[in-house]
Amino acid sequence: MGFSYGFRPGKGQHDALDALHIAIMKRRQASTIGTPQGSVISPLLANVYLHYSFDLWLNQYRKSTRGEVTIIRYADPAVLGFQKHQDAKKCLAALVKASSSRAYQRLWCPF
């Protein structure tokens, strides 16, 4: 099969990455809204937005937890560590609720 690259004779991980790159470039479409991915301003805007919408909220939220909370965010990926399982479940529920609110959605797409 032409699309399977794992443990195949003459095919390796670099071949899979090349195929993925070609497939993505074929389907690439120009966006008419937002900031283009990979542009110079994109990481800056993401960091500013996430500081106010995520970091400050999470820092306030962790003051109400029973155990320790570790937060590591680099650009947009984040890793959250919880000492207490119940704190993790409550935080996830609060994040889902906050991200589904109308005000939060308007920040992502004002249209």
mmCIF file with all atom_site columns, C-alpha atoms in Angstrom:
data_model
loop_
_atom_site.group_PDB
_atom_site.id
_atom_site.type_symbol
_atom_site.label_atom_id
_atom_site.label_alt_id
_atom_site.label_comp_id
_atom_site.label_asym_id
_atom_site.label_entity_id
_atom_site.label_seq_id
_atom_site.pdbx_PDB_ins_code
_atom_site.Cartn_x
_atom_site.Cartn_y
_atom_site.Cartn_z
_atom_site.occupancy
_atom_site.B_iso_or_equiv
_atom_site.pdbx_formal_charge
_atom_site.auth_seq_id
_atom_site.auth_comp_id
_atom_site.auth_asym_id
_atom_site.auth_atom_id
_atom_site.pdbx_PDB_model_num
ATOM 1   C CA . MET A 1 1   ? 0.000   0.000  0.000  1.00 0.00 ? 1   MET A CA 1
ATOM 2   C CA . GLY A 1 2   ? 1.311   3.393  -0.963 1.00 0.00 ? 2   GLY A CA 1
ATOM 3   C CA . PHE A 1 3   ? 0.137   5.212  2.155  1.00 0.00 ? 3   PHE A CA 1
ATOM 4   C CA . SER A 1 4   ? 1.680   2.931  4.799  1.00 0.00 ? 4   SER A CA 1
ATOM 5   C CA . TYR A 1 5   ? 5.197   3.874  5.873  1.00 0.00 ? 5   TYR A CA 1
ATOM 6   C CA . GLY A 1 6   ? 5.719   2.053  9.175  1.00 0.00 ? 6   GLY A CA 1
ATOM 7   C CA . PHE A 1 7   ? 8.240   -0.792 9.024  1.00 0.00 ? 7   PHE A CA 1
ATOM 8   C CA . ARG A 1 8   ? 8.089   -1.178 5.249  1.00 0.00 ? 8   ARG A CA 1
ATOM 9   C CA . PRO A 1 9   ? 11.108  -2.076 3.103  1.00 0.00 ? 9   PRO A CA 1
ATOM 10  C CA . GLY A 1 10  ? 12.613  1.042  1.573  1.00 0.00 ? 10  GLY A CA 1
ATOM 11  C CA . LYS A 1 11  ? 10.292  3.402  3.464  1.00 0.00 ? 11  LYS A CA 1
ATOM 12  C CA . GLY A 1 12  ? 10.993  5.307  6.633  1.00 0.00 ? 12  GLY A CA 1
ATOM 13  C CA . GLN A 1 13  ? 9.746   8.140  8.790  1.00 0.00 ? 13  GLN A CA 1
ATOM 14  C CA . HIS A 1 14  ? 11.214  10.781 6.467  1.00 0.00 ? 14  HIS A CA 1
ATOM 15  C CA . ASP A 1 15  ? 9.221   9.350  3.556  1.00 0.00 ? 15  ASP A CA 1
ATOM 16  C CA . ALA A 1 16  ? 6.048   9.624  5.653  1.00 0.00 ? 16  ALA A CA 1
ATOM 17  C CA . LEU A 1 17  ? 6.841   13.243 6.543  1.00 0.00 ? 17  LEU A CA 1
ATOM 18  C CA . ASP A 1 18  ? 7.491   14.078 2.880  1.00 0.00 ? 18  ASP A CA 1
ATOM 19  C CA . ALA A 1 19  ? 4.148   12.529 1.878  1.00 0.00 ? 19  ALA A CA 1
ATOM 20  C CA . LEU A 1 20  ? 2.370   14.465 4.615  1.00 0.00 ? 20  LEU A CA 1
ATOM 21  C CA . HIS A 1 21  ? 3.980   17.713 3.473  1.00 0.00 ? 21  HIS A CA 1
ATOM 22  C CA . ILE A 1 22  ? 2.925   17.111 -0.130 1.00 0.00 ? 22  ILE A CA 1
ATOM 23  C CA . ALA A 1 23  ? -0.661  16.293 0.923  1.00 0.00 ? 23  ALA A CA 1
ATOM 24  C CA . ILE A 1 24  ? -0.928  19.401 3.082  1.00 0.00 ? 24  ILE A CA 1
ATOM 25  C CA . MET A 1 25  ? 0.473   21.688 0.391  1.00 0.00 ? 25  MET A CA 1
ATOM 26  C CA . LYS A 1 26  ? -2.013  20.277 -2.163 1.00 0.00 ? 26  LYS A CA 1
ATOM 27  C CA . ARG A 1 27  ? -4.977  21.122 0.069  1.00 0.00 ? 27  ARG A CA 1
ATOM 28  C CA . ARG A 1 28  ? -3.711  24.463 1.313  1.00 0.00 ? 28  ARG A CA 1
ATOM 29  C CA . GLN A 1 29  ? -6.266  27.263 1.031  1.00 0.00 ? 29  GLN A CA 1
ATOM 30  C CA . ALA A 1 30  ? -5.898  30.972 1.599  1.00 0.00 ? 30  ALA A CA 1
ATOM 31  C CA . SER A 1 31  ? -7.691  32.258 4.670  1.00 0.00 ? 31  SER A CA 1
ATOM 32  C CA . THR A 1 32  ? -9.591  35.512 4.531  1.00 0.00 ? 32  THR A CA 1
ATOM 33  C CA . ILE A 1 33  ? -9.912  35.995 8.309  1.00 0.00 ? 33  ILE A CA 1
ATOM 34  C CA . GLY A 1 34  ? -7.541  35.861 11.255 1.00 0.00 ? 34  GLY A CA 1
ATOM 35  C CA . THR A 1 35  ? -3.768  35.824 11.329 1.00 0.00 ? 35  THR A CA 1
ATOM 36  C CA . PRO A 1 36  ? -1.994  33.470 8.919  1.00 0.00 ? 36  PRO A CA 1
ATOM 37  C CA . GLN A 1 37  ? -0.281  30.532 10.574 1.00 0.00 ? 37  GLN A CA 1
ATOM 38  C CA . GLY A 1 38  ? 3.446   30.953 10.483 1.00 0.00 ? 38  GLY A CA 1
ATOM 39  C CA . SER A 1 39  ? 3.365   34.704 10.054 1.00 0.00 ? 39  SER A CA 1
ATOM 40  C CA . VAL A 1 40  ? 5.587   36.818 12.273 1.00 0.00 ? 40  VAL A CA 1
ATOM 41  C CA . ILE A 1 41  ? 2.676   38.264 14.260 1.00 0.00 ? 41  ILE A CA 1
ATOM 42  C CA . SER A 1 42  ? 0.889   34.935 14.870 1.00 0.00 ? 42  SER A CA 1
ATOM 43  C CA . PRO A 1 43  ? 2.966   33.774 17.906 1.00 0.00 ? 43  PRO A CA 1
ATOM 44  C CA . LEU A 1 44  ? 2.878   37.230 19.444 1.00 0.00 ? 44  LEU A CA 1
ATOM 45  C CA . LEU A 1 45  ? -0.914  37.500 19.159 1.00 0.00 ? 45  LEU A CA 1
ATOM 46  C CA . ALA A 1 46  ? -1.350  33.961 20.479 1.00 0.00 ? 46  ALA A CA 1
ATOM 47  C CA . ASN A 1 47  ? 0.800   34.712 23.524 1.00 0.00 ? 47  ASN A CA 1
ATOM 48  C CA . VAL A 1 48  ? -1.016  37.953 24.294 1.00 0.00 ? 48  VAL A CA 1
ATOM 49  C CA . TYR A 1 49  ? -4.424  36.339 23.857 1.00 0.00 ? 49  TYR A CA 1
ATOM 50  C CA . LEU A 1 50  ? -3.547  33.243 25.882 1.00 0.00 ? 50  LEU A CA 1
ATOM 51  C CA . HIS A 1 51  ? -2.061  35.350 28.665 1.00 0.00 ? 51  HIS A CA 1
ATOM 52  C CA . TYR A 1 52  ? -5.396  37.063 29.253 1.00 0.00 ? 52  TYR A CA 1
ATOM 53  C CA . SER A 1 53  ? -7.767  34.224 28.354 1.00 0.00 ? 53  SER A CA 1
ATOM 54  C CA . PHE A 1 54  ? -5.888  31.235 29.808 1.00 0.00 ? 54  PHE A CA 1
ATOM 55  C CA . ASP A 1 55  ? -2.933  32.088 32.034 1.00 0.00 ? 55  ASP A CA 1
ATOM 56  C CA . LEU A 1 56  ? -4.673  34.614 34.293 1.00 0.00 ? 56  LEU A CA 1
ATOM 57  C CA . TRP A 1 57  ? -7.809  32.471 34.527 1.00 0.00 ? 57  TRP A CA 1
ATOM 58  C CA . LEU A 1 58  ? -5.832  29.323 35.340 1.00 0.00 ? 58  LEU A CA 1
ATOM 59  C CA . ASN A 1 59  ? -3.648  31.105 37.876 1.00 0.00 ? 59  ASN A CA 1
ATOM 60  C CA . GLN A 1 60  ? -6.788  32.317 39.676 1.00 0.00 ? 60  GLN A CA 1
ATOM 61  C CA . TYR A 1 61  ? -8.412  28.880 39.403 1.00 0.00 ? 61  TYR A CA 1
ATOM 62  C CA . ARG A 1 62  ? -5.480  27.051 40.967 1.00 0.00 ? 62  ARG A CA 1
ATOM 63  C CA . LYS A 1 63  ? -5.863  29.116 44.143 1.00 0.00 ? 63  LYS A CA 1
ATOM 64  C CA . SER A 1 64  ? -9.125  27.241 44.759 1.00 0.00 ? 64  SER A CA 1
ATOM 65  C CA . THR A 1 65  ? -7.661  23.734 44.375 1.00 0.00 ? 65  THR A CA 1
ATOM 66  C CA . ARG A 1 66  ? -6.960  21.371 47.260 1.00 0.00 ? 66  ARG A CA 1
ATOM 67  C CA . GLY A 1 67  ? -3.596  20.165 45.960 1.00 0.00 ? 67  GLY A CA 1
ATOM 68  C CA . GLU A 1 68  ? -0.705  21.656 44.045 1.00 0.00 ? 68  GLU A CA 1
ATOM 69  C CA . VAL A 1 69  ? -1.090  22.557 40.374 1.00 0.00 ? 69  VAL A CA 1
ATOM 70  C CA . THR A 1 70  ? 1.820   22.791 37.957 1.00 0.00 ? 70  THR A CA 1
ATOM 71  C CA . ILE A 1 71  ? 1.338   24.797 34.759 1.00 0.00 ? 71  ILE A CA 1
ATOM 72  C CA . ILE A 1 72  ? 3.765   24.795 31.849 1.00 0.00 ? 72  ILE A CA 1
ATOM 73  C CA . ARG A 1 73  ? 2.825   26.649 28.659 1.00 0.00 ? 73  ARG A CA 1
ATOM 74  C CA . TYR A 1 74  ? 5.126   27.267 25.719 1.00 0.00 ? 74  TYR A CA 1
ATOM 75  C CA . ALA A 1 75  ? 3.329   29.324 23.063 1.00 0.00 ? 75  ALA A CA 1
ATOM 76  C CA . ASP A 1 76  ? -0.024  27.548 22.720 1.00 0.00 ? 76  ASP A CA 1
ATOM 77  C CA . PRO A 1 77  ? 0.597   23.994 23.948 1.00 0.00 ? 77  PRO A CA 1
ATOM 78  C CA . ALA A 1 78  ? 0.213   23.595 27.703 1.00 0.00 ? 78  ALA A CA 1
ATOM 79  C CA . VAL A 1 79  ? 0.798   20.849 30.238 1.00 0.00 ? 79  VAL A CA 1
ATOM 80  C CA . LEU A 1 80  ? -1.161  20.924 33.482 1.00 0.00 ? 80  LEU A CA 1
ATOM 81  C CA . GLY A 1 81  ? -0.189  18.721 36.420 1.00 0.00 ? 81  GLY A CA 1
ATOM 82  C CA . PHE A 1 82  ? -2.472  18.161 39.399 1.00 0.00 ? 82  PHE A CA 1
ATOM 83  C CA . GLN A 1 83  ? -1.630  16.638 42.750 1.00 0.00 ? 83  GLN A CA 1
ATOM 84  C CA . LYS A 1 84  ? -5.295  15.708 43.291 1.00 0.00 ? 84  LYS A CA 1
ATOM 85  C CA . HIS A 1 85  ? -7.334  13.880 40.655 1.00 0.00 ? 85  HIS A CA 1
ATOM 86  C CA . GLN A 1 86  ? -10.505 15.714 41.711 1.00 0.00 ? 86  GLN A CA 1
ATOM 87  C CA . ASP A 1 87  ? -8.816  19.079 41.020 1.00 0.00 ? 87  ASP A CA 1
ATOM 88  C CA . ALA A 1 88  ? -7.954  17.916 37.491 1.00 0.00 ? 88  ALA A CA 1
ATOM 89  C CA . LYS A 1 89  ? -11.544 16.832 36.810 1.00 0.00 ? 89  LYS A CA 1
ATOM 90  C CA . LYS A 1 90  ? -12.966 20.129 38.097 1.00 0.00 ? 90  LYS A CA 1
ATOM 91  C CA . CYS A 1 91  ? -10.458 22.148 36.050 1.00 0.00 ? 91  CYS A CA 1
ATOM 92  C CA . LEU A 1 92  ? -11.300 20.243 32.877 1.00 0.00 ? 92  LEU A CA 1
ATOM 93  C CA . ALA A 1 93  ? -15.014 20.823 33.426 1.00 0.00 ? 93  ALA A CA 1
ATOM 94  C CA . ALA A 1 94  ? -14.401 24.537 34.067 1.00 0.00 ? 94  ALA A CA 1
ATOM 95  C CA . LEU A 1 95  ? -12.229 24.841 30.925 1.00 0.00 ? 95  LEU A CA 1
ATOM 96  C CA . VAL A 1 96  ? -14.895 23.147 28.794 1.00 0.00 ? 96  VAL A CA 1
ATOM 97  C CA . LYS A 1 97  ? -17.583 25.425 30.241 1.00 0.00 ? 97  LYS A CA 1
ATOM 98  C CA . ALA A 1 98  ? -15.473 28.559 29.761 1.00 0.00 ? 98  ALA A CA 1
ATOM 99  C CA . SER A 1 99  ? -14.509 27.642 26.187 1.00 0.00 ? 99  SER A CA 1
ATOM 100 C CA . SER A 1 100 ? -18.130 27.028 25.218 1.00 0.00 ? 100 SER A CA 1
ATOM 101 C CA . SER A 1 101 ? -19.363 30.407 26.456 1.00 0.00 ? 101 SER A CA 1
ATOM 102 C CA . ARG A 1 102 ? -20.530 32.982 23.897 1.00 0.00 ? 102 ARG A CA 1
ATOM 103 C CA . ALA A 1 103 ? -18.037 35.604 25.104 1.00 0.00 ? 103 ALA A CA 1
ATOM 104 C CA . TYR A 1 104 ? -15.108 33.212 24.716 1.00 0.00 ? 104 TYR A CA 1
ATOM 105 C CA . GLN A 1 105 ? -16.221 32.150 21.237 1.00 0.00 ? 105 GLN A CA 1
ATOM 106 C CA . ARG A 1 106 ? -16.533 35.776 20.128 1.00 0.00 ? 106 ARG A CA 1
ATOM 107 C CA . LEU A 1 107 ? -12.881 36.298 20.984 1.00 0.00 ? 107 LEU A CA 1
ATOM 108 C CA . TRP A 1 108 ? -11.934 33.552 18.530 1.00 0.00 ? 108 TRP A CA 1
ATOM 109 C CA . CYS A 1 109 ? -14.135 34.670 15.671 1.00 0.00 ? 109 CYS A CA 1
ATOM 110 C CA . PRO A 1 110 ? -15.886 38.037 15.843 1.00 0.00 ? 110 PRO A CA 1
ATOM 111 C CA . PHE A 1 111 ? -18.216 37.220 12.882 1.00 0.00 ? 111 PHE A CA 1
#
